[in-house]
């Protein structure tokens, strides 16, 4: 038995050496790091340099900006940062479809705004609703469900969904350079979180599959929940009440309370992400802040200061003073879609 | 260059084989798993069998109870489960010391309960205070601090602390069998969380060092916080208001919202842990629930139904019906202290 195992080991070593030798002959060099570009969809330039320098310094034990692996926390917004958010935020499209689907059981909605004008087709986009109305729709479509039930509905809908312009499921409308960046940070020991204004269960329904980000690294908006015990079955059910609307300063409060570590990298695309960027880049900790600037109407969309939801206005003005990178999706990205 | 590297590889392989051969000759067998006891401080018996069988089934791909590694979530209470909680909960001792330390700046406390009787020495233990008074003390000793400041105070205090009976720092008064269990679960792919009624920053101040549990895997009570921006410095400061008192059903709600995955293992020691055990063991998911029964007055303490804080009463009655393991610290543990 022992002799057979030793023999197997010898054979494995021999095969390894053969394989490595063939790699050597193909590449000429072996084990040299830094030869392959970790961000191939990013054009060379100031933004890419800033990212690569930040990672190089943070992970270099002899650099003054070195950060231990367990403290390398990176936070990303979702809509508009990782995923296309026009012509509408994906979750809003889901919610409006759910209102239409639930309508037969809610005769009262025919005379009740904002539901009646969704059902009549007069209002069909985030831009048509006030924040309060959006929250009303959010509550109506999420309450009285467990997380499992909600996630299952979201998954079913996402599987059927199609982006009206790109003809792909919404979950395919993710930015290739951003997926590369998530992978690059992870490979350098960063723990990557999503910190989103969207419902955390909605984002959890696809974050692991699409971004490789597990549920416990998704922080987002949520309804209050209730513990329900029914004959030895225990479940937790969403109540018709907002627990947290995870935008603006709320994002930072959630990072502090959920992670318990200071983030040193923050990436967003709207004014709602400003506090998250401030938190990662203040305090002389040499953090990095970035904002996607949607300036590519050909390959995606062009919008910033005028938009109601996802507006990037103050962020553009603050970027210089705070030393944040404004990423031109037109000029800094070779490719846009994954 | 290439030839030198290949030569190095050959030498490494050769040395590996020599090393493995020596292990083989020492043990007679190589790569056979399961020979060493993962829980050496646990006596053989029903409880130990239940733990080992649960882990074996959960990690066995061909077993009906198999759970994928990313869904192996284990939740542990802290005080009385991992750490000695008598003669007082460690955090309460910290808070009472802090009241005494802060007193010179709070002349008003001399005429204000519960502070005045802490300062006079008339009240000196959790049992002396109502829940509302404890929360008052908690708020007074935590508000207006950032997490970093609070954690730094907690660390300083813990370093100086000494258990009145065992003459060790409180952070040394942890149960050896529990540390073994944490390590065993982790080695089998479980992600281990603390879900505590204690302040999450207090527990974060020692959880990584003592238990190997990082801050983001500590869920606990917390005050509300405020985002503060002051001339390019951003911080998050605790407000004098409870955000969550993480006991009872609240523990389950926090698990659902913070982790987003169902726990399949829950270990506590008081009635406040019952919902957490119910959650892990309901729903035919073959989860495992355990309760430490403090029945060893010689090596630790003996208490259950009569205690005010940390009372184990209903839990003892429910254990049979729910198939939870009641762990006799006297009979199931060979050793008690780490």
CSV table of C-alpha atoms in Angstrom, one decimal, chain B:
chain,number,residue,atom,x,y,z
B,1,UNK,CA,17.4,30.9,-15.9
B,2,UNK,CA,14.9,28.4,-17.1
B,3,UNK,CA,17.2,25.5,-16.5
B,4,UNK,CA,18.0,26.7,-13.0
B,5,UNK,CA,14.3,26.9,-12.2
B,6,UNK,CA,13.7,23.4,-13.5
B,7,UNK,CA,16.5,22.1,-11.4
B,8,UNK,CA,15.0,23.8,-8.4
B,9,UNK,CA,11.7,22.1,-9.1
B,10,UNK,CA,13.4,18.7,-9.3
B,11,UNK,CA,15.1,19.3,-6.0
B,12,UNK,CA,11.8,20.4,-4.3
B,13,UNK,CA,10.0,17.3,-5.6
B,14,UNK,CA,12.8,15.1,-4.4
B,15,UNK,CA,12.7,16.7,-0.9
B,16,UNK,CA,8.9,16.4,-0.8
B,17,UNK,CA,9.2,12.7,-1.5
B,18,UNK,CA,11.8,12.2,1.1
B,19,UNK,CA,9.6,14.0,3.6
B,20,UNK,CA,6.5,12.1,2.7
B,21,UNK,CA,8.4,8.8,2.8
B,22,UNK,CA,9.5,9.6,6.4
B,23,UNK,CA,5.8,10.4,7.4
B,24,UNK,CA,4.8,7.1,5.8
B,25,UNK,CA,7.4,5.1,7.7
B,26,UNK,CA,6.4,6.8,11.0
B,27,UNK,CA,2.7,6.3,10.6
B,28,UNK,CA,2.5,3.2,8.5
B,29,UNK,CA,-0.4,4.8,6.6
B,30,UNK,CA,-0.6,7.9,4.6
B,31,UNK,CA,-3.6,10.2,3.8
B,32,UNK,CA,-6.0,8.2,5.9
B,33,UNK,CA,-8.4,10.7,7.5
B,34,UNK,CA,-10.4,10.4,10.7
B,35,UNK,CA,-7.7,8.8,12.8
B,36,UNK,CA,-7.2,11.7,15.1
B,37,UNK,CA,-10.0,12.9,17.5
B,38,UNK,CA,-11.2,16.3,16.4
B,39,UNK,CA,-12.7,16.9,19.9
B,40,UNK,CA,-10.2,15.5,22.4
B,41,UNK,CA,-11.6,17.4,25.4
B,42,UNK,CA,-15.1,16.0,24.8
B,43,UNK,CA,-15.9,12.7,26.5
B,44,UNK,CA,-17.2,10.0,24.3
B,45,UNK,CA,-21.0,9.8,24.5
B,46,UNK,CA,-24.3,10.8,23.0
B,47,UNK,CA,-23.4,14.5,22.7
B,48,UNK,CA,-20.0,14.0,21.0
B,49,UNK,CA,-21.6,11.4,18.7
B,50,UNK,CA,-24.3,13.8,17.8
B,51,UNK,CA,-21.8,16.5,16.8
B,52,UNK,CA,-19.6,14.1,14.9
B,53,UNK,CA,-22.5,12.5,13.1
B,54,UNK,CA,-24.0,15.8,12.2
B,55,UNK,CA,-20.7,17.0,10.7
B,56,UNK,CA,-20.1,13.7,8.9
B,57,UNK,CA,-23.5,13.7,7.3
B,58,UNK,CA,-23.5,17.4,6.4
B,59,UNK,CA,-20.1,17.1,4.6
B,60,UNK,CA,-20.8,13.8,2.9
B,61,UNK,CA,-21.9,14.4,-0.7
B,62,UNK,CA,-23.7,11.1,-0.9
B,63,UNK,CA,-25.7,11.6,2.3
B,64,UNK,CA,-29.3,13.0,2.1
B,65,UNK,CA,-28.3,15.7,4.8
B,66,UNK,CA,-25.4,17.0,2.7
B,67,UNK,CA,-25.0,20.8,2.7
B,68,UNK,CA,-22.8,22.6,0.3
B,69,UNK,CA,-19.8,24.3,1.9
B,70,UNK,CA,-21.0,27.8,1.2
B,71,UNK,CA,-24.2,27.0,3.1
B,72,UNK,CA,-22.6,25.6,6.2
B,73,UNK,CA,-23.4,28.4,8.6
B,74,UNK,CA,-22.9,27.8,12.4
B,75,UNK,CA,-24.0,30.3,15.0
B,76,UNK,CA,-22.7,30.5,18.6
B,77,UNK,CA,-23.8,32.6,21.5
B,78,UNK,CA,-20.9,34.1,23.4
B,79,UNK,CA,-21.4,34.7,27.2
B,80,UNK,CA,-21.8,31.3,28.9
B,81,UNK,CA,-21.4,29.4,25.7
B,82,UNK,CA,-17.8,30.2,24.7
B,83,UNK,CA,-16.8,32.3,27.7
B,84,UNK,CA,-17.4,32.2,31.4
B,85,UNK,CA,-20.3,34.6,32.4
B,86,UNK,CA,-20.1,34.3,36.2
B,87,UNK,CA,-19.9,36.0,38.7
B,88,UNK,CA,-20.8,38.6,36.0
B,89,UNK,CA,-21.1,39.0,32.3
B,90,UNK,CA,-17.7,40.3,31.2
B,91,UNK,CA,-19.1,43.3,29.4
B,92,UNK,CA,-21.1,44.3,32.5
B,93,UNK,CA,-17.9,44.3,34.5
B,94,UNK,CA,-16.4,46.5,31.9
B,95,UNK,CA,-19.3,48.9,31.9
B,96,UNK,CA,-19.4,49.2,35.7
B,97,UNK,CA,-15.6,50.0,35.7
B,98,UNK,CA,-16.1,52.6,33.0
B,99,UNK,CA,-18.9,54.3,35.0
B,100,UNK,CA,-16.4,54.6,37.9
B,101,UNK,CA,-13.7,55.9,35.6
B,102,UNK,CA,-16.0,58.4,33.9
B,103,UNK,CA,-17.6,59.6,37.2
B,104,UNK,CA,-15.2,62.6,37.8
B,105,UNK,CA,-16.6,64.2,34.6
B,106,UNK,CA,-20.2,63.4,35.5
B,107,UNK,CA,-21.0,65.1,38.8
B,108,UNK,CA,-24.7,64.6,38.1
B,109,UNK,CA,-24.3,60.8,38.5
B,110,UNK,CA,-23.9,61.2,42.3
B,111,UNK,CA,-27.7,61.9,42.5
B,112,UNK,CA,-28.8,59.8,39.6
B,113,UNK,CA,-29.7,56.1,39.6
B,114,UNK,CA,-28.5,53.6,38.6
B,115,UNK,CA,-25.2,55.5,38.6
B,116,UNK,CA,-25.1,56.7,42.2
B,117,UNK,CA,-25.4,53.2,43.6
B,118,UNK,CA,-22.7,52.0,41.3
B,119,UNK,CA,-20.4,54.7,42.6
B,120,UNK,CA,-21.3,54.1,46.2
B,121,UNK,CA,-20.6,50.4,45.7
B,122,UNK,CA,-24.2,49.4,46.7
B,123,UNK,CA,-24.8,47.8,43.3
B,124,UNK,CA,-22.0,46.0,41.6
B,125,UNK,CA,-23.4,43.1,39.5
B,126,UNK,CA,-25.8,42.5,36.6
B,127,UNK,CA,-28.3,40.9,39.0
B,128,UNK,CA,-28.6,44.3,40.8
B,129,UNK,CA,-30.0,46.0,37.7
B,130,UNK,CA,-33.2,45.9,35.7
B,131,UNK,CA,-32.9,45.4,31.9
B,132,UNK,CA,-33.7,49.1,31.5
B,133,UNK,CA,-31.0,50.1,33.9
B,134,UNK,CA,-28.5,47.9,32.2
B,135,UNK,CA,-29.4,49.6,28.9
B,136,UNK,CA,-28.9,53.0,30.5
B,137,UNK,CA,-25.5,52.0,31.7
B,138,UNK,CA,-24.7,50.5,28.3
B,139,UNK,CA,-25.6,53.8,26.6
B,140,UNK,CA,-23.8,56.0,29.1
B,141,UNK,CA,-20.6,54.0,28.6
B,142,UNK,CA,-20.7,53.7,24.8
B,143,UNK,CA,-22.3,56.8,23.3
B,144,UNK,CA,-20.3,59.5,21.6
B,145,UNK,CA,-17.5,57.1,20.7
B,146,UNK,CA,-16.5,55.7,17.4
B,147,UNK,CA,-16.1,51.9,17.1
B,148,UNK,CA,-12.4,52.3,17.1
B,149,UNK,CA,-12.4,54.3,20.3
B,150,UNK,CA,-14.8,51.9,22.0
B,151,UNK,CA,-12.8,48.8,20.9
B,152,UNK,CA,-9.6,50.4,22.1
B,153,UNK,CA,-11.1,51.1,25.5
B,154,UNK,CA,-12.4,47.5,25.7
B,155,UNK,CA,-9.0,46.1,24.7
B,156,UNK,CA,-7.2,48.1,27.3
B,157,UNK,CA,-9.6,47.0,30.0
B,158,UNK,CA,-9.5,43.4,29.0
B,159,UNK,CA,-5.8,43.4,29.1
B,160,UNK,CA,-5.9,44.6,32.7
B,161,UNK,CA,-8.9,42.4,33.7
B,162,UNK,CA,-8.8,39.5,36.0
B,163,UNK,CA,-11.5,37.0,36.8
B,164,UNK,CA,-12.1,37.2,40.6
B,165,UNK,CA,-12.1,33.4,41.1
B,166,UNK,CA,-9.8,32.1,38.4
B,167,UNK,CA,-7.2,34.8,38.6
B,168,UNK,CA,-6.9,35.0,34.8
B,169,UNK,CA,-7.8,37.7,32.3
B,170,UNK,CA,-11.4,37.2,31.3
B,171,UNK,CA,-10.4,36.4,27.8
B,172,UNK,CA,-8.5,33.4,29.1
B,173,UNK,CA,-11.7,32.1,30.8
B,174,UNK,CA,-12.9,30.4,27.6
B,175,UNK,CA,-13.9,26.8,27.3
B,176,UNK,CA,-11.4,24.5,25.7
B,177,UNK,CA,-14.0,22.1,24.3
B,178,UNK,CA,-15.7,25.0,22.6
B,179,UNK,CA,-12.4,26.2,20.9
B,180,UNK,CA,-12.0,22.7,19.7
B,181,UNK,CA,-15.5,22.7,18.3
B,182,UNK,CA,-15.0,26.0,16.5
B,183,UNK,CA,-11.8,24.7,14.9
B,184,UNK,CA,-13.4,21.4,14.0
B,185,UNK,CA,-16.4,23.1,12.3
B,186,UNK,CA,-14.1,25.5,10.4
B,187,UNK,CA,-11.9,22.6,9.3
B,188,UNK,CA,-15.0,21.0,7.8
B,189,UNK,CA,-15.9,24.0,5.8
B,190,UNK,CA,-18.3,25.7,8.2
B,191,UNK,CA,-18.5,29.5,8.5
B,192,UNK,CA,-18.7,30.3,12.2
B,193,UNK,CA,-20.6,33.3,13.5
B,194,UNK,CA,-21.0,34.7,17.0
B,195,UNK,CA,-24.6,35.9,17.6
B,196,UNK,CA,-24.5,37.6,21.0
B,197,UNK,CA,-26.6,39.8,23.2
B,198,UNK,CA,-23.4,41.6,24.0
B,199,UNK,CA,-22.3,44.8,22.2
B,200,UNK,CA,-20.9,43.7,18.8
B,201,UNK,CA,-17.9,46.0,19.1
B,202,UNK,CA,-17.1,44.7,22.6
B,203,UNK,CA,-17.0,41.1,21.3
B,204,UNK,CA,-15.1,42.2,18.2
B,205,UNK,CA,-12.4,43.6,20.5
B,206,UNK,CA,-11.3,40.1,21.3
B,207,UNK,CA,-13.1,37.6,19.0
B,208,UNK,CA,-10.4,37.3,16.3
B,209,UNK,CA,-7.6,36.8,18.8
B,210,UNK,CA,-9.4,34.5,21.1
B,211,UNK,CA,-11.8,32.5,18.8
B,212,UNK,CA,-10.3,33.2,15.4
B,213,UNK,CA,-13.7,34.8,14.5
B,214,UNK,CA,-13.2,38.0,12.4
B,215,UNK,CA,-15.3,41.2,13.1
B,216,UNK,CA,-17.6,40.7,10.2
B,217,UNK,CA,-18.7,37.3,11.7
B,218,UNK,CA,-19.7,38.9,15.0
B,219,UNK,CA,-23.4,39.9,15.2
B,220,UNK,CA,-24.6,41.6,18.4
B,221,UNK,CA,-26.3,44.4,20.1
B,222,UNK,CA,-25.5,47.9,18.9
B,223,UNK,CA,-26.3,51.5,19.4
B,224,UNK,CA,-27.6,53.7,16.6
B,225,UNK,CA,-24.7,55.5,14.8
B,226,UNK,CA,-24.3,58.9,13.1
B,227,UNK,CA,-22.2,59.8,10.1
B,228,UNK,CA,-20.0,62.8,11.0
B,229,UNK,CA,-18.0,64.8,8.5
B,230,UNK,CA,-15.5,67.3,9.9
B,231,UNK,CA,-13.1,69.0,7.5
B,232,UNK,CA,-12.4,65.9,5.3
B,233,UNK,CA,-12.4,63.6,8.1
B,234,UNK,CA,-15.3,61.2,8.2
B,235,UNK,CA,-16.3,59.1,11.2
B,236,UNK,CA,-19.2,57.2,12.5
B,237,UNK,CA,-20.1,57.9,16.1
B,238,UNK,CA,-22.4,55.9,18.5
B,239,UNK,CA,-25.6,57.7,19.5
B,240,UNK,CA,-27.3,57.4,22.9
B,241,UNK,CA,-30.0,55.2,21.5
B,242,UNK,CA,-30.4,51.4,21.1
B,243,UNK,CA,-30.4,50.1,17.5
B,244,UNK,CA,-30.7,46.4,18.4
B,245,UNK,CA,-30.8,44.4,21.6
B,246,UNK,CA,-29.7,41.1,20.1
B,247,UNK,CA,-31.4,38.5,22.2
B,248,UNK,CA,-34.2,36.0,21.7
B,249,UNK,CA,-36.0,36.3,18.4
B,250,UNK,CA,-33.8,39.3,17.5
B,251,UNK,CA,-30.9,36.9,17.1
B,252,UNK,CA,-32.7,35.1,14.3
B,253,UNK,CA,-33.8,38.3,12.6
B,254,UNK,CA,-30.1,39.5,12.6
B,255,UNK,CA,-28.9,36.1,11.2
B,256,UNK,CA,-31.4,36.4,8.3
B,257,UNK,CA,-30.6,40.0,7.5
B,258,UNK,CA,-26.8,39.9,8.0
B,259,UNK,CA,-25.9,36.5,6.6
B,260,UNK,CA,-28.7,35.9,4.1
B,261,UNK,CA,-28.3,32.2,4.6
B,262,UNK,CA,-30.1,29.8,6.9
B,263,UNK,CA,-27.9,28.6,9.8
B,264,UNK,CA,-27.8,24.8,10.3
B,265,UNK,CA,-26.0,24.7,13.6
B,266,UNK,CA,-26.8,26.8,16.7
B,267,UNK,CA,-25.1,26.6,20.1
B,268,UNK,CA,-26.2,28.6,23.1
B,269,UNK,CA,-26.7,28.3,26.9
B,270,UNK,CA,-29.7,30.3,27.8
B,271,UNK,CA,-33.4,30.8,27.0
B,272,UNK,CA,-32.4,33.9,24.9
B,273,UNK,CA,-30.8,31.4,22.5
B,274,UNK,CA,-34.0,29.3,22.0
B,275,UNK,CA,-35.1,31.0,18.8
B,276,UNK,CA,-31.7,30.7,17.3
B,277,UNK,CA,-31.8,26.9,18.0
B,278,UNK,CA,-35.3,26.7,16.7
B,279,UNK,CA,-34.3,28.4,13.5
B,280,UNK,CA,-31.3,26.1,12.9
B,281,UNK,CA,-33.2,22.9,13.7
B,282,UNK,CA,-36.7,23.4,12.2
B,283,UNK,CA,-37.8,22.9,8.6
B,284,UNK,CA,-36.5,19.4,8.2
B,285,UNK,CA,-33.0,20.6,7.4
B,286,UNK,CA,-31.4,18.3,10.0
B,287,UNK,CA,-29.7,21.1,11.8
B,288,UNK,CA,-28.1,20.6,15.1
B,289,UNK,CA,-28.9,22.6,18.3
B,290,UNK,CA,-26.9,22.5,21.5
B,291,UNK,CA,-27.1,24.1,24.9
B,292,UNK,CA,-24.3,24.3,27.5
B,293,UNK,CA,-25.7,23.2,30.9
B,294,UNK,CA,-23.6,24.8,33.6
B,295,UNK,CA,-23.6,22.0,36.1
B,296,UNK,CA,-20.0,21.9,37.3
B,297,UNK,CA,-19.6,23.9,40.5
B,298,UNK,CA,-16.2,22.4,41.1
B,299,UNK,CA,-14.5,23.4,37.8
B,300,UNK,CA,-16.8,26.4,36.9
B,301,UNK,CA,-20.3,27.2,38.2
B,302,UNK,CA,-23.7,25.4,38.6
B,303,UNK,CA,-26.7,27.5,37.5
B,304,UNK,CA,-29.7,27.3,35.2
B,305,UNK,CA,-33.4,28.0,36.0
B,306,UNK,CA,-32.8,30.5,38.9
B,307,UNK,CA,-30.5,32.9,37.3
B,308,UNK,CA,-31.7,36.4,36.2
B,309,UNK,CA,-29.3,36.9,33.3
B,310,UNK,CA,-28.3,33.9,31.2
B,311,UNK,CA,-31.2,31.8,32.7
B,312,UNK,CA,-31.7,28.4,31.1
B,313,UNK,CA,-35.2,27.2,32.0
B,314,UNK,CA,-37.5,26.8,29.0
B,315,UNK,CA,-34.6,25.6,27.0
B,316,UNK,CA,-34.2,22.6,29.3
B,317,UNK,CA,-37.8,21.7,28.9
B,318,UNK,CA,-37.9,22.1,25.1
B,319,UNK,CA,-34.6,20.2,24.4
B,320,UNK,CA,-36.2,16.8,24.3
B,321,UNK,CA,-39.1,17.7,22.0
B,322,UNK,CA,-36.8,19.6,19.7
B,323,UNK,CA,-34.0,17.0,19.8
B,324,UNK,CA,-31.4,19.5,21.1
B,325,UNK,CA,-28.3,18.3,22.9
B,326,UNK,CA,-28.0,19.5,26.5
B,327,UNK,CA,-24.3,19.5,27.1
B,328,UNK,CA,-23.3,18.7,30.7
B,329,UNK,CA,-20.2,20.7,31.3
B,330,UNK,CA,-19.5,18.3,34.2
B,331,UNK,CA,-19.9,15.0,32.4
B,332,UNK,CA,-19.4,15.8,28.7
B,333,UNK,CA,-16.2,17.7,29.0
B,334,UNK,CA,-12.9,16.2,30.1
B,335,UNK,CA,-11.2,19.6,30.4
B,336,UNK,CA,-13.0,22.9,30.8
B,337,UNK,CA,-10.4,25.7,30.4
B,338,UNK,CA,-8.3,26.5,27.4
